Coordinates of C-alpha atoms in Angstrom, one line a residue:
M38 CA -48.6 0.8 -47.7
H39 CA -47.9 3.9 -45.7
V40 CA -44.3 4.1 -44.3
S41 CA -44.0 6.3 -41.2
L42 CA -40.7 8.1 -41.1
A43 CA -39.0 9.1 -37.8
A44 CA -39.3 12.8 -37.0
P45 CA -36.1 14.7 -37.8
V46 CA -33.7 15.4 -34.9
A47 CA -34.5 18.8 -33.5
P48 CA -31.8 21.5 -34.0
I49 CA -29.7 22.7 -31.1
A50 CA -31.8 24.9 -28.7
A51 CA -31.4 28.6 -29.0
H52 CA -30.1 29.1 -25.4
Q53 CA -27.7 26.1 -25.7
L54 CA -26.3 27.6 -28.9
L55 CA -25.9 31.0 -27.3
I56 CA -24.0 29.5 -24.3
F57 CA -21.8 27.5 -26.7
L58 CA -20.9 30.5 -28.8
L59 CA -20.1 32.6 -25.8
Q60 CA -18.0 29.9 -24.3
V61 CA -16.0 29.4 -27.5
G62 CA -15.6 33.2 -28.1
L63 CA -14.5 33.9 -24.5
L64 CA -12.1 30.9 -24.3
L65 CA -10.5 31.9 -27.6
L66 CA -10.3 35.6 -26.7
L67 CA -8.7 34.9 -23.3
A68 CA -6.4 32.2 -24.8
L69 CA -5.1 34.8 -27.3
V70 CA -4.6 37.4 -24.6
F71 CA -2.9 35.1 -22.0
G72 CA -1.0 33.3 -24.8
R73 CA 0.5 36.7 -25.9
L74 CA 1.1 37.6 -22.2
A75 CA 3.0 34.3 -21.7
R76 CA 5.1 35.1 -24.7
R77 CA 6.0 38.5 -23.3
L78 CA 7.1 36.8 -20.1
G79 CA 9.4 34.4 -22.1
M80 CA 7.1 31.4 -21.9
P81 CA 5.3 29.5 -24.8
A82 CA 1.8 30.5 -25.6
V83 CA 0.5 27.1 -24.4
V84 CA 1.2 28.1 -20.8
G85 CA -1.2 31.1 -21.0
E86 CA -3.8 29.0 -22.8
L87 CA -3.7 26.3 -20.1
F88 CA -4.1 29.0 -17.5
V89 CA -7.4 30.3 -19.1
G90 CA -9.2 27.0 -18.2
V91 CA -8.0 27.2 -14.6
L92 CA -9.1 30.9 -14.4
L93 CA -12.6 30.2 -15.8
G94 CA -13.2 26.8 -14.1
P95 CA -14.1 25.7 -10.6
S96 CA -10.6 26.7 -9.3
F97 CA -11.3 30.4 -9.5
L98 CA -14.4 31.8 -11.3
A99 CA -16.8 29.4 -9.5
H100 CA -15.7 30.9 -6.2
V101 CA -15.4 34.5 -7.2
A102 CA -18.6 34.7 -9.2
P103 CA -20.6 31.5 -8.7
G104 CA -23.7 32.9 -10.5
L105 CA -21.8 33.8 -13.6
S106 CA -19.9 30.6 -13.5
T107 CA -23.1 28.5 -13.3
W108 CA -24.7 30.5 -16.1
L109 CA -21.7 30.5 -18.5
F110 CA -20.5 26.9 -17.7
P111 CA -23.6 25.0 -16.6
Q112 CA -23.1 21.5 -15.1
D113 CA -24.9 20.0 -18.1
S114 CA -23.1 17.1 -19.9
A115 CA -24.7 17.8 -23.2
Q116 CA -23.6 21.5 -23.1
F117 CA -20.1 20.6 -22.0
H118 CA -19.7 17.9 -24.7
L119 CA -20.1 20.6 -27.4
L120 CA -16.9 22.2 -26.1
D121 CA -15.3 18.8 -25.8
A122 CA -16.0 18.0 -29.4
V123 CA -14.3 21.2 -30.6
G124 CA -11.4 20.5 -28.4
Q125 CA -11.0 17.0 -29.6
I126 CA -10.9 18.1 -33.2
G127 CA -8.3 20.6 -32.2
V128 CA -6.0 18.2 -30.4
L129 CA -6.2 15.5 -33.2
L130 CA -5.3 18.0 -35.9
L131 CA -2.5 19.5 -33.7
V132 CA -1.0 16.0 -33.1
G133 CA -1.4 15.3 -36.8
I134 CA 0.5 18.4 -37.8
T135 CA 3.2 17.4 -35.3
G136 CA 3.5 14.1 -37.1
I137 CA 3.8 15.8 -40.4
H138 CA 6.8 17.7 -39.1
M139 CA 8.6 14.5 -37.9
D140 CA 11.9 13.8 -39.7
M141 CA 11.7 10.0 -40.1
G142 CA 15.2 9.9 -41.5
L143 CA 16.5 11.1 -38.2
I144 CA 14.3 8.7 -36.3
R145 CA 15.5 5.8 -38.4
R146 CA 19.1 6.8 -37.8
R147 CA 18.7 7.4 -34.1
G148 CA 15.8 5.0 -33.3
A149 CA 18.0 3.3 -30.7
T150 CA 18.5 6.6 -29.0
A151 CA 14.8 7.4 -28.9
A152 CA 14.1 3.9 -27.6
G153 CA 16.7 4.2 -24.9
V154 CA 15.3 7.6 -23.8
S155 CA 11.8 6.2 -23.8
A156 CA 12.8 3.1 -21.8
G157 CA 14.3 5.2 -19.1
G158 CA 11.4 7.7 -19.1
L159 CA 9.0 4.7 -18.7
L160 CA 10.5 2.3 -16.3
V161 CA 11.8 4.6 -13.6
P162 CA 8.7 6.8 -13.2
L163 CA 6.5 3.6 -13.4
A164 CA 8.4 2.0 -10.6
F165 CA 8.4 5.2 -8.6
G166 CA 4.6 5.6 -9.1
V167 CA 3.8 2.0 -8.1
G168 CA 6.0 2.4 -5.0
A169 CA 4.2 5.6 -4.0
G170 CA 0.9 4.0 -4.5
F171 CA 1.7 1.4 -1.9
L172 CA 3.0 4.0 0.6
L173 CA 0.2 6.6 0.4
P174 CA -2.3 6.7 3.3
A175 CA -5.1 4.2 3.0
T176 CA -7.6 7.1 3.5
L177 CA -6.7 8.4 0.0
V178 CA -7.6 5.0 -1.6
P179 CA -11.3 4.7 -2.5
A180 CA -13.2 2.0 -0.6
G181 CA -13.4 -1.3 -2.5
T182 CA -10.3 -0.5 -4.6
E183 CA -7.4 -3.0 -4.4
T184 CA -4.1 -1.4 -3.4
L185 CA -2.4 -3.2 -6.3
V186 CA -4.8 -1.7 -8.9
F187 CA -4.5 1.7 -7.3
A188 CA -0.6 1.5 -7.2
L189 CA -0.4 0.3 -10.8
F190 CA -2.8 3.1 -11.9
L191 CA -0.6 5.7 -10.2
G192 CA 2.4 4.2 -11.9
V193 CA 0.8 4.6 -15.3
A194 CA -0.2 8.2 -14.5
M195 CA 3.5 8.9 -13.6
C196 CA 5.0 7.4 -16.8
V197 CA 2.8 9.1 -19.5
S198 CA 3.8 12.3 -21.3
A199 CA 1.6 14.8 -23.2
I200 CA 2.3 14.8 -26.9
P201 CA -0.1 17.7 -27.6
V202 CA 1.5 19.9 -24.9
I203 CA 5.0 18.9 -25.9
A204 CA 4.3 19.6 -29.5
K205 CA 2.7 23.0 -28.9
T206 CA 5.6 23.9 -26.6
L207 CA 8.2 22.9 -29.1
M208 CA 6.4 24.9 -31.8
D209 CA 6.0 28.0 -29.7
M210 CA 9.7 27.9 -28.7
G211 CA 10.9 27.2 -32.3
L212 CA 12.5 23.9 -31.2
L213 CA 10.5 21.4 -33.3
H214 CA 13.2 21.3 -36.0
R215 CA 16.0 20.5 -33.5
N216 CA 17.2 16.9 -33.1
V217 CA 16.3 17.0 -29.4
G218 CA 12.8 18.2 -30.3
Q219 CA 12.3 15.3 -32.7
L220 CA 13.7 12.8 -30.3
T221 CA 11.4 14.1 -27.5
L222 CA 8.4 13.6 -29.7
A223 CA 9.5 10.1 -30.8
A224 CA 10.3 9.0 -27.2
G225 CA 7.0 10.7 -26.0
M226 CA 5.0 8.8 -28.6
I227 CA 6.5 5.5 -27.4
D228 CA 5.8 6.4 -23.8
D229 CA 2.2 7.3 -24.6
A230 CA 1.6 4.1 -26.7
F231 CA 2.9 2.1 -23.7
G232 CA 0.9 4.2 -21.3
W233 CA -2.4 3.7 -23.1
F234 CA -1.7 0.0 -23.4
M235 CA -1.0 -0.2 -19.6
L236 CA -4.1 1.9 -18.9
S237 CA -6.3 -0.6 -20.8
I238 CA -4.8 -3.4 -18.7
V239 CA -5.3 -1.6 -15.3
S240 CA -8.8 -0.5 -16.3
A241 CA -9.6 -4.2 -17.1
M242 CA -8.3 -5.2 -13.7
A243 CA -10.6 -2.7 -12.0
T244 CA -13.7 -3.8 -13.9
T245 CA -13.5 -7.4 -15.1
G246 CA -10.3 -8.6 -13.6
L247 CA -7.0 -9.1 -15.5
R248 CA -7.4 -11.5 -18.4
A249 CA -4.7 -12.6 -20.8
G250 CA -7.1 -12.1 -23.7
N251 CA -7.6 -8.4 -23.0
V252 CA -3.8 -7.8 -23.0
L253 CA -3.3 -9.8 -26.2
V254 CA -6.0 -7.9 -28.0
S255 CA -4.6 -4.5 -27.0
F256 CA -1.1 -5.5 -28.1
A257 CA -2.4 -7.0 -31.4
C258 CA -4.3 -3.8 -32.2
L259 CA -1.2 -1.7 -31.5
M260 CA 0.9 -4.0 -33.8
A261 CA -1.8 -4.0 -36.5
V262 CA -1.7 -0.1 -36.7
V263 CA 2.1 -0.2 -37.1
V264 CA 2.0 -2.9 -39.8
F265 CA -0.8 -1.2 -41.7
A266 CA 1.1 2.1 -41.7
L267 CA 4.3 0.5 -43.0
T268 CA 2.5 -1.4 -45.8
V269 CA -0.9 -0.1 -47.0
G270 CA -0.9 3.3 -45.3
R271 CA 1.9 5.0 -47.2
P272 CA 0.8 4.3 -50.8
L273 CA -2.8 5.0 -49.7
V274 CA -1.9 8.5 -48.4
R275 CA 0.3 9.2 -51.4
H276 CA -2.5 8.3 -53.8
A277 CA -5.1 10.3 -51.9
F278 CA -3.0 13.5 -52.2
R279 CA -2.2 12.9 -55.9
L280 CA -5.9 12.8 -56.6
T281 CA -6.7 16.0 -54.8
S282 CA -3.6 18.1 -55.5
R283 CA -3.6 18.4 -59.2
N284 CA -4.5 22.1 -59.1
E285 CA -1.4 23.7 -57.5
E286 CA -3.1 27.1 -57.2
D287 CA -5.9 25.9 -54.9
P288 CA -4.8 24.8 -51.4
G289 CA -8.3 23.8 -50.4
P290 CA -8.4 20.1 -51.6
P291 CA -5.1 19.0 -50.1
V292 CA -5.9 20.8 -46.8
A293 CA -9.3 19.1 -46.6
T294 CA -7.7 15.7 -47.6
A295 CA -5.2 16.0 -44.7
A296 CA -7.9 16.9 -42.2
V297 CA -10.1 13.9 -43.4
L298 CA -7.2 11.4 -43.2
L299 CA -6.2 12.6 -39.7
V300 CA -9.7 12.4 -38.3
L301 CA -10.5 9.0 -39.9
A302 CA -7.2 7.6 -38.7
A303 CA -8.0 8.8 -35.1
A304 CA -11.4 7.2 -35.4
A305 CA -9.8 3.9 -36.5
T306 CA -7.5 3.6 -33.5
H307 CA -10.2 4.8 -31.1
A308 CA -12.5 2.1 -32.4
M309 CA -9.7 -0.4 -31.7
G310 CA -9.5 0.6 -28.1
L311 CA -6.4 2.6 -28.5
E312 CA -6.0 6.4 -28.0
A313 CA -7.3 8.5 -30.9
V314 CA -4.3 10.8 -30.8
F315 CA -2.1 7.8 -31.6
G316 CA -3.9 7.3 -35.0
A317 CA -3.7 11.0 -35.8
F318 CA 0.1 11.0 -35.0
V319 CA 0.8 8.0 -37.2
C320 CA -1.3 9.4 -40.0
G321 CA 0.6 12.7 -39.7
I322 CA 3.9 10.9 -40.1
L323 CA 2.6 9.2 -43.2
I324 CA 1.4 12.5 -44.7
G325 CA 4.8 14.0 -44.1
S326 CA 6.9 11.1 -45.4
A327 CA 4.7 9.5 -48.1
G328 CA 5.8 12.0 -50.8
G329 CA 2.3 12.8 -52.2
I330 CA 2.2 16.4 -51.1
D331 CA 4.6 19.3 -50.3
P332 CA 4.0 20.0 -46.6
A333 CA 4.3 23.7 -47.3
R334 CA 0.9 23.5 -49.2
L335 CA -0.7 22.4 -45.9
A336 CA 0.3 25.8 -44.3
P337 CA -3.4 27.0 -44.1
L338 CA -4.3 24.0 -41.9
R339 CA -1.4 24.8 -39.6
T340 CA -2.6 28.4 -39.2
V341 CA -6.2 27.4 -38.4
V342 CA -5.2 24.7 -35.9
L343 CA -2.5 26.7 -34.0
S344 CA -4.4 29.9 -33.9
G345 CA -7.9 28.6 -33.4
F346 CA -8.6 25.0 -32.5
A347 CA -5.5 24.3 -30.3
P348 CA -6.0 27.3 -28.0
I349 CA -9.6 26.3 -27.4
F350 CA -8.5 22.8 -26.5
F351 CA -5.9 23.9 -24.0
A352 CA -8.3 26.4 -22.5
T353 CA -11.0 23.8 -22.2
A354 CA -8.7 21.4 -20.4
G355 CA -8.7 23.5 -17.2
L356 CA -12.4 23.7 -16.9
R357 CA -12.7 20.4 -15.0
M358 CA -9.8 21.2 -12.6
D359 CA -10.6 22.1 -9.0
L360 CA -7.5 23.0 -7.1
T361 CA -9.3 24.2 -4.0
S362 CA -9.3 20.7 -2.5
L363 CA -5.5 21.1 -1.9
A364 CA -6.4 23.3 1.1
D365 CA -6.6 20.0 3.1
P366 CA -3.1 19.7 4.7
M367 CA -3.0 15.9 4.3
V368 CA -4.0 16.2 0.6
L369 CA -1.5 18.9 0.1
L370 CA 1.4 16.9 1.7
A371 CA 0.5 13.8 -0.4
G372 CA 0.2 16.0 -3.4
L373 CA 3.7 17.5 -2.9
A374 CA 5.1 14.0 -2.4
I375 CA 3.5 12.6 -5.6
L376 CA 4.6 15.7 -7.5
A377 CA 8.2 15.2 -6.4
V378 CA 8.0 11.5 -7.3
A379 CA 6.6 12.4 -10.8
I380 CA 9.2 15.1 -11.5
I381 CA 12.2 13.2 -10.2
G382 CA 11.2 9.9 -11.7
K383 CA 10.7 11.2 -15.2
F384 CA 13.8 13.4 -15.1
V385 CA 16.1 10.7 -13.8
G386 CA 14.7 8.1 -16.2
A387 CA 14.9 10.2 -19.3
Y388 CA 18.3 11.7 -18.4
A389 CA 19.8 8.3 -17.7
G390 CA 18.4 6.9 -20.9
A391 CA 19.7 9.8 -22.9
R392 CA 23.2 9.6 -21.3
A393 CA 23.3 5.9 -21.9
S394 CA 22.5 6.6 -25.6
K395 CA 25.6 8.8 -25.8
L396 CA 23.8 12.2 -25.7
N397 CA 25.5 15.1 -23.8
K398 CA 24.3 16.4 -20.5
W399 CA 22.5 19.4 -22.0
E400 CA 20.6 17.3 -24.5
A401 CA 19.7 14.8 -21.8
L402 CA 18.4 17.6 -19.6
A403 CA 16.3 19.0 -22.4
L404 CA 14.8 15.6 -23.1
G405 CA 14.0 15.1 -19.4
A406 CA 12.3 18.5 -19.3
G407 CA 10.3 17.9 -22.5
L408 CA 9.1 14.4 -21.5
N409 CA 8.2 15.7 -18.0
A410 CA 5.3 17.7 -19.4
R411 CA 2.2 15.6 -18.6
G412 CA -0.4 18.2 -19.6
V413 CA -3.9 17.2 -20.5
I414 CA -3.0 13.6 -21.2
E415 CA -2.4 13.2 -17.5
V416 CA -5.8 14.8 -16.9
V417 CA -7.5 12.4 -19.3
V418 CA -5.8 9.5 -17.5
A419 CA -7.0 10.9 -14.1
M420 CA -10.5 11.2 -15.4
V421 CA -10.5 7.6 -16.4
G422 CA -9.4 6.6 -12.9
L423 CA -12.1 8.8 -11.3
R424 CA -14.8 7.3 -13.5
L425 CA -13.8 3.7 -12.8
G426 CA -13.5 4.4 -9.0
I427 CA -9.8 3.7 -8.9
L428 CA -9.0 7.3 -7.7
S429 CA -10.5 9.4 -5.0
V430 CA -11.4 13.0 -5.7
E431 CA -8.3 14.0 -3.7
V432 CA -5.9 11.9 -5.7
Y433 CA -7.5 13.0 -8.9
T434 CA -6.8 16.6 -7.9
I435 CA -3.2 15.7 -7.1
I436 CA -2.7 14.1 -10.5
V437 CA -4.2 17.2 -12.1
L438 CA -1.7 19.3 -10.1
V439 CA 1.2 17.2 -11.5
A440 CA -0.1 17.8 -15.0
I441 CA -0.2 21.6 -14.5
V442 CA 3.1 22.0 -12.7
T443 CA 5.1 19.7 -15.0
S444 CA 3.7 21.5 -18.1
L445 CA 4.8 24.9 -16.6
M446 CA 8.2 23.6 -15.7
A447 CA 9.2 22.3 -19.1
P448 CA 9.6 25.6 -21.1
P449 CA 12.1 27.4 -18.9
I450 CA 14.3 24.3 -18.5
L451 CA 14.1 23.6 -22.2
R452 CA 15.1 27.1 -23.1
W453 CA 18.0 27.1 -20.6
S454 CA 19.4 23.7 -21.7
M455 CA 18.9 24.2 -25.5
A456 CA 20.8 27.5 -25.4
R457 CA 23.8 25.3 -24.7
V458 CA 23.3 22.9 -27.6
E459 CA 24.8 23.9 -30.9
Q460 CA 22.5 23.8 -33.9
T461 CA 23.7 21.5 -36.7
A462 CA 23.5 22.0 -40.4
E463 CA 20.8 19.3 -40.7
E464 CA 18.7 21.1 -38.0
E465 CA 19.1 24.4 -39.9
L466 CA 17.9 22.8 -43.1
R467 CA 14.9 21.3 -41.3
G468 CA 14.2 24.7 -39.7
N469 CA 14.2 26.4 -43.1
E470 CA 11.7 23.9 -44.4
Q471 CA 9.4 24.6 -41.4
L472 CA 9.9 28.3 -41.9
A473 CA 8.5 27.9 -45.4
W474 CA 5.2 26.7 -43.7
A475 CA 5.1 29.9 -41.6
K476 CA 5.8 32.1 -44.6
Q477 CA 3.2 30.3 -46.7
S478 CA 0.7 30.7 -43.8
R479 CA 1.3 34.5 -43.7
T480 CA 0.9 34.7 -47.5
N481 CA -2.4 32.9 -47.3
D482 CA -3.6 35.1 -44.5
S483 CA -2.9 38.2 -46.5
E484 CA -4.8 37.0 -49.6
P485 CA -8.3 38.4 -50.2
L486 CA -11.2 35.9 -49.6

């Protein structure tokens, strides 16, 4: 009997490949240039990297050179998704590396502090956002969208933080080893887990209506990830590294193992309806705390991610932003109002939570600044709202504006406040351990291939 086999999938078209290579090369080149320029101006590299997307996207290049913009960044979903794929790998690995750097001993000792900061940083901006949603002009709410759903969605957008942006900012500024940096990431992760949980609820309200079953399933999945990590996850990660790290001279197998674990963990949480970065972050914590591998041996992964994948991700984030719609006075006024609500709500909430947890005013100010960075997570949330019809194009643009401004505000306030917080002996020890990563990275970079 003759069995007919399906024809093999055709390889990527020559022109599509050319455009993709030019896009990646140009984004990485400009991210490097503007990242270094940002450093010279006293800002973290991530600020320059985010600016690249705005420069090459519809906010600038499409108006200055529309022909070049259309040719280099065609409005073709298949072409754009190639860049999205590279960016997603970058952000997952970046968040995973951030998790590896987490000091779980500190989090266990100061878990109540992180929870207090997170609670303040969640409840206050959520309430502010919901209130603003009811007060905005009806013309900004899409036809057919219930005001309650719109207001709840705006509240969710106000309460999220951006772990990738916060992590890159802390790394660029050399603050990841500080207690405030660790607490910021811990509180931010709690905020984001709650934010994605709330997003799934509001999305369900907009599509199928609010059902208790949807809420229970999302919460059960979240708890299942935590229980799995605390029981099976730790020995599983430890065993995986012991199998692949027997040759201490070859860094390849442990680096590949870390990348595989991070990506598969992200896939698992994504399949459960949770955010993929949540799985990568939890897996990173397991890799850093399970004891199967010296984190310094994963330095090559850190080099590749921070110097290659992450800049492409941050540069790509701006390509969907169109800030020209802010030329409408009503949209601009509404945007300024929402921006004020977003900044004040997060600052007041995080500051109050930190002060209630017995932190001093400078530590509380630093936590407020760090958690205020919304970054591309805010953009992702906004894109979900636009796709579901909850947000109008104008409100989508406003939320993108919030993401950009809050991400640019965080570094100078962090630098100013952290200059007034003394470094402890524990922080110095943690910093020396992370410095070993950087030294190992430079050693690997100088070795011949």
